[in-house]
Tab-separated table of C-alpha atoms in Angstrom:
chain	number	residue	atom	x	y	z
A	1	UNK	CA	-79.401	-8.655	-58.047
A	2	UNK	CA	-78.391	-7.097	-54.728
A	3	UNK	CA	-77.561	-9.625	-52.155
A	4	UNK	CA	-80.229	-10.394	-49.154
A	5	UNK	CA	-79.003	-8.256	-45.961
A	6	UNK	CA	-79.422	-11.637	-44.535
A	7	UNK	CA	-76.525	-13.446	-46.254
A	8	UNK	CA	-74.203	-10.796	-44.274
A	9	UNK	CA	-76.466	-9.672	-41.182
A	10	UNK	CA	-77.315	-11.365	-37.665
A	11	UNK	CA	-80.415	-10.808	-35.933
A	12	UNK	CA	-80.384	-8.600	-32.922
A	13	UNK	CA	-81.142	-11.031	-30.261
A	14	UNK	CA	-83.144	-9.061	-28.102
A	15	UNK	CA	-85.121	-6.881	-30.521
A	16	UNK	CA	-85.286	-8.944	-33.773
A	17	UNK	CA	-86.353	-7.477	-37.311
A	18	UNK	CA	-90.534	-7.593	-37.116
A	19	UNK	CA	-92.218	-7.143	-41.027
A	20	UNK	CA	-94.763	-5.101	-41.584
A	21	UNK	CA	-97.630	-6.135	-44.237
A	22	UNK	CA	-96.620	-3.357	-47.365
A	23	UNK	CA	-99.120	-2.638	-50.152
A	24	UNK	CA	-97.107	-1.956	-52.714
A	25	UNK	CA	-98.992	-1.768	-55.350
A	26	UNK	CA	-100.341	1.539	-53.420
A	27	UNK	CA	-97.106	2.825	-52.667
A	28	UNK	CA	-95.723	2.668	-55.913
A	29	UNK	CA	-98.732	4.306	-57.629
A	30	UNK	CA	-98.230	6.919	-54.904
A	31	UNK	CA	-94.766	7.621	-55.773
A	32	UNK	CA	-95.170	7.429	-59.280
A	33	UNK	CA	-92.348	5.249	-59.442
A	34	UNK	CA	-91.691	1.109	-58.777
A	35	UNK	CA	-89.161	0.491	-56.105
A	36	UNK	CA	-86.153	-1.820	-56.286
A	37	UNK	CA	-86.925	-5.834	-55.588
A	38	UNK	CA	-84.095	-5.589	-53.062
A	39	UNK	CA	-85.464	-2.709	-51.002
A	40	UNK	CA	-89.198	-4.825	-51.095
A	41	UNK	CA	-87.529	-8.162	-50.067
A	42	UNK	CA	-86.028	-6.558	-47.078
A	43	UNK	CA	-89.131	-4.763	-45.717
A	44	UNK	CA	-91.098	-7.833	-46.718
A	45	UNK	CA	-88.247	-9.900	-44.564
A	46	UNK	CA	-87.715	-7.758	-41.742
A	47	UNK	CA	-89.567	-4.395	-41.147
A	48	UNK	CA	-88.423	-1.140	-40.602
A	49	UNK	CA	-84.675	-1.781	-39.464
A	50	UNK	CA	-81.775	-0.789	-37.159
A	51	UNK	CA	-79.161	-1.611	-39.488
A	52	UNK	CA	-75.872	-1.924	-37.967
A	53	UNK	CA	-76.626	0.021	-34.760
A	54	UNK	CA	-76.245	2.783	-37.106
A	55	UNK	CA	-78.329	3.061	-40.276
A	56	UNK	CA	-82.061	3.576	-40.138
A	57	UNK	CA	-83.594	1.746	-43.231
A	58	UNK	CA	-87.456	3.343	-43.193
A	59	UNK	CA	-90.069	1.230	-44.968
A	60	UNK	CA	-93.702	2.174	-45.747
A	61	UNK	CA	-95.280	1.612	-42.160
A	62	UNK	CA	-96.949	4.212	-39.398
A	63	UNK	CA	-96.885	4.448	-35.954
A	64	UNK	CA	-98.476	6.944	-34.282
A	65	UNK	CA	-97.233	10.016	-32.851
A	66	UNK	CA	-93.610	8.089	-33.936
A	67	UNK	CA	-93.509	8.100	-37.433
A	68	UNK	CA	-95.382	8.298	-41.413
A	69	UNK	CA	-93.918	7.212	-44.184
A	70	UNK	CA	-95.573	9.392	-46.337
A	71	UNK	CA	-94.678	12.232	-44.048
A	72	UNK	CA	-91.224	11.193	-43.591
A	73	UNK	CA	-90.223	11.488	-47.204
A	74	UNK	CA	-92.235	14.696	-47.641
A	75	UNK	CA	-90.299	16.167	-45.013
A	76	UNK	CA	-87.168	14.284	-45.730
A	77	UNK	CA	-87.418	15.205	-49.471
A	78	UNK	CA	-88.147	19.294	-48.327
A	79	UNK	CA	-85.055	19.527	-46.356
A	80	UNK	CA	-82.586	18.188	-49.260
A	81	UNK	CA	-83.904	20.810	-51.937
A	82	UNK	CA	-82.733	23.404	-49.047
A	83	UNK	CA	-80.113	21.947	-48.657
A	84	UNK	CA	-79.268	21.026	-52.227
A	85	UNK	CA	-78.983	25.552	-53.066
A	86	UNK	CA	-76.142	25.210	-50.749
A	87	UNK	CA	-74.655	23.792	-54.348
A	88	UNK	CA	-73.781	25.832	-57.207
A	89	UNK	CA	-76.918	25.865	-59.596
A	90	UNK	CA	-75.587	23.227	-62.271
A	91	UNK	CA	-74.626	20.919	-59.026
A	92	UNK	CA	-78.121	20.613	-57.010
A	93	UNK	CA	-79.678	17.330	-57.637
A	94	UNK	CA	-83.315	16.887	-58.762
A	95	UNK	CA	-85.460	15.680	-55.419
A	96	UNK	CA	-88.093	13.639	-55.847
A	97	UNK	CA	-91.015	14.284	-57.134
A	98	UNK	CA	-89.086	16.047	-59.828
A	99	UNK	CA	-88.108	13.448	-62.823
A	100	UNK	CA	-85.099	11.586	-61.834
A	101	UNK	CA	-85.204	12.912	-58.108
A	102	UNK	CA	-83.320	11.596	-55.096
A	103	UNK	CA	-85.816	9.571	-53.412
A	104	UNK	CA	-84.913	8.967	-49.728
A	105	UNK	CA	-84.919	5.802	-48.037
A	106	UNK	CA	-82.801	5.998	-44.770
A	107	UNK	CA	-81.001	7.779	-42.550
A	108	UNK	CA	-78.429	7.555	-39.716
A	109	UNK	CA	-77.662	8.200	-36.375
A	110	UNK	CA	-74.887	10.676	-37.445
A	111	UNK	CA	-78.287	12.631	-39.549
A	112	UNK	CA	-76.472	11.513	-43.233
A	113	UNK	CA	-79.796	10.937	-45.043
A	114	UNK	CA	-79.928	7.897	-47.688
A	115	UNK	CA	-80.847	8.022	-51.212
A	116	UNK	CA	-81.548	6.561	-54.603
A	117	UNK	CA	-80.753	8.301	-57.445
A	118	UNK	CA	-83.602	7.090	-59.849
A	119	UNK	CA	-82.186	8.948	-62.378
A	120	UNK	CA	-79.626	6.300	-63.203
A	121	UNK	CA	-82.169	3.967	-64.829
A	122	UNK	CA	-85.615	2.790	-65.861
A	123	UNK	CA	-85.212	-0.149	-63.838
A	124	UNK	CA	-85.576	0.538	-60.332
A	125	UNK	CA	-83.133	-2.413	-59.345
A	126	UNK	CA	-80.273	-0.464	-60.973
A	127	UNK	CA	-80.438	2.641	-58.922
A	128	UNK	CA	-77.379	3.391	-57.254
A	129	UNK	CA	-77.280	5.560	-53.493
A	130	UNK	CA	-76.506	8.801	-52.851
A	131	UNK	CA	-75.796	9.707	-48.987
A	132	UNK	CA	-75.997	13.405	-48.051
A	133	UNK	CA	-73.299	13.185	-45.491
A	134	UNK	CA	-73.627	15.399	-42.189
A	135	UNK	CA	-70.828	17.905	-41.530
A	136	UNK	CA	-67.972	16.504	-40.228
A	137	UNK	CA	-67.789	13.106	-41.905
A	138	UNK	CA	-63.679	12.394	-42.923
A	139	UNK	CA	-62.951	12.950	-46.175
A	140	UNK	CA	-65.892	14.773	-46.987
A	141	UNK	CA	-64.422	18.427	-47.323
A	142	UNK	CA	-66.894	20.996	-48.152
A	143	UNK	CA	-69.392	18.362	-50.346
A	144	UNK	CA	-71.555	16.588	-48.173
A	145	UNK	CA	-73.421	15.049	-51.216
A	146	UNK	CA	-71.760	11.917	-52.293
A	147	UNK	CA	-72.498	8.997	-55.265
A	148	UNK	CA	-71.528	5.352	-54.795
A	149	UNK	CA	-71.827	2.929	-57.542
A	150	UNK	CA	-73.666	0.729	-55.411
A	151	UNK	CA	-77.012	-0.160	-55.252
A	152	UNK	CA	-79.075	-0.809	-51.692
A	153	UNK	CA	-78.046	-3.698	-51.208
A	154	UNK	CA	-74.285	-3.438	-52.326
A	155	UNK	CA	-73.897	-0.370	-50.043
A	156	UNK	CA	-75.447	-2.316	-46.528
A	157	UNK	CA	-73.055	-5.101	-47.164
A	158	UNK	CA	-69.800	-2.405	-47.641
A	159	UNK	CA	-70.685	-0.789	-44.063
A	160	UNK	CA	-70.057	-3.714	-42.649
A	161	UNK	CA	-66.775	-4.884	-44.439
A	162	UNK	CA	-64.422	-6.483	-42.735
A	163	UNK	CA	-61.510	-4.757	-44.712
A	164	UNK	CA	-61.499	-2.286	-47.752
A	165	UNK	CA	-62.242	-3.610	-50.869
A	166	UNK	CA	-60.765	-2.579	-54.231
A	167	UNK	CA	-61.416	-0.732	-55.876
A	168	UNK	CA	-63.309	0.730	-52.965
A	169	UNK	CA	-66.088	3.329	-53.853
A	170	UNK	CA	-65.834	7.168	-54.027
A	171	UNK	CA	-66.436	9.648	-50.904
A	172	UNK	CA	-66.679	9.281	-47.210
A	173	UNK	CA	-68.352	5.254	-46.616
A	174	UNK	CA	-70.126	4.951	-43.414
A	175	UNK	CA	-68.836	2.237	-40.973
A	176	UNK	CA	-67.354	-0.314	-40.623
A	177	UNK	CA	-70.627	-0.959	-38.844
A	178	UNK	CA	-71.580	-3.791	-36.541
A	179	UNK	CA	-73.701	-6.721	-38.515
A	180	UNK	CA	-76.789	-6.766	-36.238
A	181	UNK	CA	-79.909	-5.957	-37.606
A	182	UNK	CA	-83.043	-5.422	-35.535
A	183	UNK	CA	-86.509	-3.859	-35.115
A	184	UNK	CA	-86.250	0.188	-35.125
A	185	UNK	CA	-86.078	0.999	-31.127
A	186	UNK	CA	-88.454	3.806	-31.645
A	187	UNK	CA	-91.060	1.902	-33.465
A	188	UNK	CA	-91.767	-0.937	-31.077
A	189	UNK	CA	-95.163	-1.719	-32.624
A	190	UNK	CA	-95.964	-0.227	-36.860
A	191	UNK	CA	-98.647	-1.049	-38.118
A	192	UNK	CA	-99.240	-1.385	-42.360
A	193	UNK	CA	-98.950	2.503	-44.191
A	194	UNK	CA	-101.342	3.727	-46.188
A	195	UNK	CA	-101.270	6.363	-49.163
A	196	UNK	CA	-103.572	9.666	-47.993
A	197	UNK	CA	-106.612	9.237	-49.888
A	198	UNK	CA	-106.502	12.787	-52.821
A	199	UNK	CA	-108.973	15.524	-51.483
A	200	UNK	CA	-109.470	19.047	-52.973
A	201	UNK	CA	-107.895	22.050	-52.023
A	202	UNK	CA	-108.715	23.618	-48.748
A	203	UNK	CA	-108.938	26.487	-50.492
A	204	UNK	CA	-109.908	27.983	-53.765
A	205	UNK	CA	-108.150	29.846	-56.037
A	206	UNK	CA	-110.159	32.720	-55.265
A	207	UNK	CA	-110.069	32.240	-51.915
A	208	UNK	CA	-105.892	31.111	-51.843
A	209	UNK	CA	-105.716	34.712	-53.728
A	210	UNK	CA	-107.081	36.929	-50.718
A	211	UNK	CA	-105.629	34.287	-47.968
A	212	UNK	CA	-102.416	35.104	-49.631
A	213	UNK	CA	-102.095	38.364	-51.506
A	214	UNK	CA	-105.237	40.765	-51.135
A	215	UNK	CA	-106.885	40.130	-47.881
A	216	UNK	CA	-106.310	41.871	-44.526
A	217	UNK	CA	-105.733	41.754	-40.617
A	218	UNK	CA	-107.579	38.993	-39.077
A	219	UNK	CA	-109.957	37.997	-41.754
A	220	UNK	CA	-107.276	36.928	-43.975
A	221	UNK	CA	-105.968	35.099	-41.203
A	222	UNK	CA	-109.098	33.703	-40.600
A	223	UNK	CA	-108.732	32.112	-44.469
A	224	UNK	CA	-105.675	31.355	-43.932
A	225	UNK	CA	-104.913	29.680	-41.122
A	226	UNK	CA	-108.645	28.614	-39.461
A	227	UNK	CA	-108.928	29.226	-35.686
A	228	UNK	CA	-110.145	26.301	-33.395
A	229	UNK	CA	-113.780	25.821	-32.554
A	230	UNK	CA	-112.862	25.780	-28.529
A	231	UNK	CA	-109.782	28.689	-28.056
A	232	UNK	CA	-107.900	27.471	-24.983
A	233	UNK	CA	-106.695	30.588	-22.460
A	234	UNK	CA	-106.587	28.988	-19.238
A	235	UNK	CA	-109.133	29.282	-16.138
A	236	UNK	CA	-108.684	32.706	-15.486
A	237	UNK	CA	-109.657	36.285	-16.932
A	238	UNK	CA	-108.135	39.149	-18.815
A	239	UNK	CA	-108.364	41.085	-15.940
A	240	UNK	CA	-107.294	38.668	-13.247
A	241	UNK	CA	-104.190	38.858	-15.146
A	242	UNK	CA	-103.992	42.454	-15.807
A	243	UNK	CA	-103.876	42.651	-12.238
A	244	UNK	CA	-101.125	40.243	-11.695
A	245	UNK	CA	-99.124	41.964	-14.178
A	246	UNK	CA	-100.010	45.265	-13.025
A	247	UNK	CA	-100.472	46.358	-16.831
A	248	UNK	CA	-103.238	45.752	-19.543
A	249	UNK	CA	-101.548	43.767	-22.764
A	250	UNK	CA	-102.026	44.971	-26.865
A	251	UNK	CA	-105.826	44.891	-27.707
A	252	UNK	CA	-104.831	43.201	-30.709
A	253	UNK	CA	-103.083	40.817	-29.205
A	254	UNK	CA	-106.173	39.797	-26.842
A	255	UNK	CA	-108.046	39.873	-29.948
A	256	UNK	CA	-105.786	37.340	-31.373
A	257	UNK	CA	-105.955	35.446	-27.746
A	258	UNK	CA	-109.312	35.009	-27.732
A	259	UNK	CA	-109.981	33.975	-31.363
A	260	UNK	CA	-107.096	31.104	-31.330
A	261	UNK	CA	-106.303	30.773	-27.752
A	262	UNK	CA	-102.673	29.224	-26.604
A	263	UNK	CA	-101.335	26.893	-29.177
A	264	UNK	CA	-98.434	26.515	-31.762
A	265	UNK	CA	-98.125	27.868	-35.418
A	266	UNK	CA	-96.528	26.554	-37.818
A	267	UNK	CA	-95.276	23.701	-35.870
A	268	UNK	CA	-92.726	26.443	-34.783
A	269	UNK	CA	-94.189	29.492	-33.001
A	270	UNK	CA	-95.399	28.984	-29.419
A	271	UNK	CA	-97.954	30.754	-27.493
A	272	UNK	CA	-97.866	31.146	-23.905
A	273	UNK	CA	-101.474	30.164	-22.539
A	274	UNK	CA	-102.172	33.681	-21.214
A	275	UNK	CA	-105.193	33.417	-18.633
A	276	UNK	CA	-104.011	30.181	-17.037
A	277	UNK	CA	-104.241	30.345	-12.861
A	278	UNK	CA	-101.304	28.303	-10.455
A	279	UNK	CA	-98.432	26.683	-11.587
A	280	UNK	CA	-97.240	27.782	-15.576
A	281	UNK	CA	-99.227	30.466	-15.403
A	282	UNK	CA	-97.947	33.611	-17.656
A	283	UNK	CA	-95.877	35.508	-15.090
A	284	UNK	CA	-93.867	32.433	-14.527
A	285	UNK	CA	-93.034	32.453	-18.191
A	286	UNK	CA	-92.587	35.908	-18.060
A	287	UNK	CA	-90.086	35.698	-15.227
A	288	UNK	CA	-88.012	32.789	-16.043
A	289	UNK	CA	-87.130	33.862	-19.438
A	290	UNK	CA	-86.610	37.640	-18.174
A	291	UNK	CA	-84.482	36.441	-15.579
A	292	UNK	CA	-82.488	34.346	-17.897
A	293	UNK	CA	-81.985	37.311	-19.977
A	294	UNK	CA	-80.689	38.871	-17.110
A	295	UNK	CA	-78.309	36.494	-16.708
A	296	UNK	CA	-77.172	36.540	-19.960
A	297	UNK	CA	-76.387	39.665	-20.700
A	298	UNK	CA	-74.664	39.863	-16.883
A	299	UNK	CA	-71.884	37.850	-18.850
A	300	UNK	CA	-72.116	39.021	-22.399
A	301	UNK	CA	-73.511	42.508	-22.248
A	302	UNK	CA	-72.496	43.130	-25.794
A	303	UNK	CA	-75.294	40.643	-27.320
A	304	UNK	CA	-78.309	41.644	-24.714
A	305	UNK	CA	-78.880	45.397	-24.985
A	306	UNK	CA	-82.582	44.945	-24.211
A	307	UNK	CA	-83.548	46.374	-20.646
A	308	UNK	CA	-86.121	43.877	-19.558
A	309	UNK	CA	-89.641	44.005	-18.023
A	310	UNK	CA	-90.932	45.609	-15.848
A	311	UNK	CA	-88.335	48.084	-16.151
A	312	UNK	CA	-89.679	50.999	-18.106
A	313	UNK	CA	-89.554	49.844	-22.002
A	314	UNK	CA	-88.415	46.633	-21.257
A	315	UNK	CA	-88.847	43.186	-22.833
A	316	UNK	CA	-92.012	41.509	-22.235
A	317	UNK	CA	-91.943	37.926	-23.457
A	318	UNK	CA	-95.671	36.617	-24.977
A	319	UNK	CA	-94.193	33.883	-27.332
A	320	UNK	CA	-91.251	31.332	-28.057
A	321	UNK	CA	-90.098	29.112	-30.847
A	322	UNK	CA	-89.297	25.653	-30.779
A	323	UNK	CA	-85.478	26.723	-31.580
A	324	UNK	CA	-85.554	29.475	-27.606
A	325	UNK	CA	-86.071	32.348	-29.920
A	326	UNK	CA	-88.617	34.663	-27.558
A	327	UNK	CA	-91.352	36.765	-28.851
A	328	UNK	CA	-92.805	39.858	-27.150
A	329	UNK	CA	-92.694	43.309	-26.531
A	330	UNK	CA	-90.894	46.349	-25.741
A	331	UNK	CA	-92.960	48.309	-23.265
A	332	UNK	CA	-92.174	51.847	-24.391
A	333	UNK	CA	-95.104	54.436	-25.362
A	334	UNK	CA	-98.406	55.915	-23.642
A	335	UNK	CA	-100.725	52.682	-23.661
A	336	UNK	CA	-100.193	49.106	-24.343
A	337	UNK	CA	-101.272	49.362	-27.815
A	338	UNK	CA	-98.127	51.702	-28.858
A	339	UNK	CA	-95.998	48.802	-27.594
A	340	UNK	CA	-93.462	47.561	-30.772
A	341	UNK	CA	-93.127	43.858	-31.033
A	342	UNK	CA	-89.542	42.542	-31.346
A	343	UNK	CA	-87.738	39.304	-31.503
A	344	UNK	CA	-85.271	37.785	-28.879
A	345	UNK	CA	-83.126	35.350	-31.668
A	346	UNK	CA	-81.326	32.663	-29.874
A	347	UNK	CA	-78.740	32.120	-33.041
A	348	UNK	CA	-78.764	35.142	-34.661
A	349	UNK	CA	-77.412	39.142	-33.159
A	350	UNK	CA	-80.218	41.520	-31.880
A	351	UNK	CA	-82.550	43.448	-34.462
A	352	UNK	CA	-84.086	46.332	-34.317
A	353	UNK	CA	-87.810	46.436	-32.824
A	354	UNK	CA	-90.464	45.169	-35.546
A	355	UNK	CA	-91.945	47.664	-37.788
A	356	UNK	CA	-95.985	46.066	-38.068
A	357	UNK	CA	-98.002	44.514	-35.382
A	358	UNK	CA	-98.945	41.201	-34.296
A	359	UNK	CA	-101.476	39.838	-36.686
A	360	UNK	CA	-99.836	41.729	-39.843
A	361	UNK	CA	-96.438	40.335	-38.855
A	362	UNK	CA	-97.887	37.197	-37.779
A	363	UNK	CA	-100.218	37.008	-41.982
A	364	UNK	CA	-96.828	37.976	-43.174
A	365	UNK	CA	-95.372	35.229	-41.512
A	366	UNK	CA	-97.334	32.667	-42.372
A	367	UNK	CA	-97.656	34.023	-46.595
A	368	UNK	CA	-94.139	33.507	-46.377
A	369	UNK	CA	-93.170	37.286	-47.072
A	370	UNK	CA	-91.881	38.333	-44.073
A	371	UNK	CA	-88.565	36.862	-42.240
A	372	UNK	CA	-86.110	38.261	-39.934
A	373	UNK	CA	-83.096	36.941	-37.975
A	374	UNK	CA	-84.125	33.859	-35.361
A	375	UNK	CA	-87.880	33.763	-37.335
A	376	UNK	CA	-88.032	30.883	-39.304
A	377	UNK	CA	-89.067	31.265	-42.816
A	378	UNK	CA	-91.113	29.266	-45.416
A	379	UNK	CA	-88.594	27.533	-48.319
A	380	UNK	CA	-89.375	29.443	-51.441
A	381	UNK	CA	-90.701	26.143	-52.891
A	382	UNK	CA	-93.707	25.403	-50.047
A	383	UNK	CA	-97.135	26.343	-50.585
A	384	UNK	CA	-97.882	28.568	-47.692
A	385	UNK	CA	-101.517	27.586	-47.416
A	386	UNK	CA	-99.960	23.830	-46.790
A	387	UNK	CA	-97.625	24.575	-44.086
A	388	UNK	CA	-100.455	27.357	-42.105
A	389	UNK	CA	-101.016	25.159	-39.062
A	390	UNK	CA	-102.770	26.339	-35.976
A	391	UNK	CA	-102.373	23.511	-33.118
A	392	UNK	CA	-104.203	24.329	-30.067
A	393	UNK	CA	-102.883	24.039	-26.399
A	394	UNK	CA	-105.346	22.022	-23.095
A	395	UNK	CA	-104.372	22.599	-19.922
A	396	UNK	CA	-101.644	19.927	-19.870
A	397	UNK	CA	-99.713	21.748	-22.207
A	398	UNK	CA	-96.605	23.012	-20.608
A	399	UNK	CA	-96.817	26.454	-22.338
């Protein structure tokens, strides 16, 4: 058996390891898997833990707003099959839930993300790690995935060797690290995790049919992607703002406006709360991203060829991302309505204008069947109807 972190760790003395009561009889019927006896002892012992002022070691506890478990691995577990078809097809490991998947259970300051490979054995106390190493790590060339013969416990107590020993195992091993453990800065108070109780579908399969392949325009978003009961646009009106703009905006996108209100999709898309009066109202949003596209293309003309508003046909910002990409308008044609959406990518060279309108681009979007450079784009293994979140803005939302 793996050797306590104890035997080879000192307590941090101002934040000490806290434990968290762990069910885990219900976390290892949720995972469909039982977990090593090392890996229990240690959250039993101390909590979620700052290992070596360097290593996060996540155990099943919540805290809210901070951190889910359950959440954590999902999202942890989504990001390494991306990453994994960065690997030639014969090379990608299985993730977890797939049989013998990488199941995650830390991750580090440097982002290298921790796993077992459960693929190695029946018993879970012979599972050896497997670090995805961030770019940049010596000795890790072009493969960031590495294997150590070392189980949880055999890998902690490595990081903080005081020498190499031989034979020392394969790839890039974190550390030397310091040997102070200590409660997880960011979760200053967890509280017990447990499993989300199974519900049905949102939707049917009829209904996930037209949501995502028949249906149309806003009823299909509608199905999709259900609008808030309360839309929040601010204090002010359509044509207060009209006024201060000295223009009238797309119909369809004040039909949009006033059936979801400001808010974020996807966890990704941002919209600008349109009708809001004083300080962040829409011109100011308009203006400081305008000017700073003024600026940029003042000093690298070659990526900005976009005129910007309210020049005639210029750029007319309604939307961001979470990543500075910019979402609006060109402001060419003989109403409002003829105006072509476009995208403003922060990472990615200037495309052309967009060839639907809002709420087709926006369905498309969110089926997972449209993409473009700077938009991000559903992984070809998430369920769209899963990941079509609508969260809506109050008034102390900055946007």
């Amino acid at each position: 058996m793996s050797p306590d972190v104890a035997v080879f760790t000192a307590s941090h003395p101002e934040r000490p390891p806290v434990p968290v009561p762990v069910d885990w009889t219900a976390v290892e019927r949720w995972l469909g898997l039982r977990l090593p006896e090392d890996y229990k002892r240690l959250a039993d012992t101390h909590g979620p833990l700052d290992f070596g002022e360097y290593v996060w070691v996540h155990v099943p506890c919540v805290q809210e707003g901070r951190f889910d478990y359950g959440r954590w691995l999902e999202d942890t577990h989504r990001e390494a099959r991306i990453a994994a078809r960065q690997l030639p097809e014969d090379q990608r490991p299985p993730i977890h839930p797939d049989p013998g998947g990488l199941l995650a259970w830390g991750c580090t300051r440097g982002s290298d993300v921790l796993f077992w490979d459960t693929s190695v054995s029946e018993n879970p106390d012979e599972w050896t790690v497997v670090v995805r190493h961030s770019p940049g790590i010596p000795g890790s060339g072009l493969q960031p995935w590495h294997r150590y013969d070392l189980t949880l416990g055999d890998y902690l107590r490595h990081t903080v060797r005081a020498e190499w020993e031989l034979p020392s195992p394969p790839g890039p091993l974190i550390g030397p690290l310091s040997n102070a453990i200590a409660r997880t800065a960011f979760l200053p108070s967890p509280e017990a995790w447990a499993p989300p109780d199974p519900s049905a579908p949102r939707l049917t399969d009829s209904e996930r049919h037209v949501a995502l392949e028949t249906g149309t325009g806003l009823d299909a978003l509608r199905l999709l992607c259900p609008p808030p009961a309360a839309p929040y646009l601010g204090d002010g009106t359509w044509a207060g703002l009209f006024g201060e703009l000295g223009t009238a905006l797309p119909s369809e996108y004040v039909t949009l406006m006033n059936l979801y209100g400001a808010g974020c999709w996807n966890d990704w898309l941002r919209f600008y709360t349109p009708l809001r009066t004083g300080d962040r109202r829409y011109l100011q949003h308009i203006e400081s991203t305008t000017d700073g596209y003024r600026d940029l293309e003042g000093s690298h003309p070659q990526w900005h060829p976009l005129v910007t508003w309210p020049e005639t046909g210029g750029f007319l910002p309604f939307a961001n991302s979470i990543d500075g990409d910019q979402l609006g308008w060109l402001t060419q044609g003989d109403s409002p309505d003829d105006w072509p959406l476009i995208l403003w990518p922060r990472h990615a060279s200037q495309g052309p204008p967009l060839r639907t309108g809002l709420i087709d681009t926006l369905l498309a979007w969110l089926r997972g069947k449209f993409s473009t450079p700077g938009l991000a784009a559903l992984d070809e293994d998430d369920d769209p109807v899963q990941f079509a979140v609508f969260k809506s803005w109050d008034d102390s939302a900055y946007w």
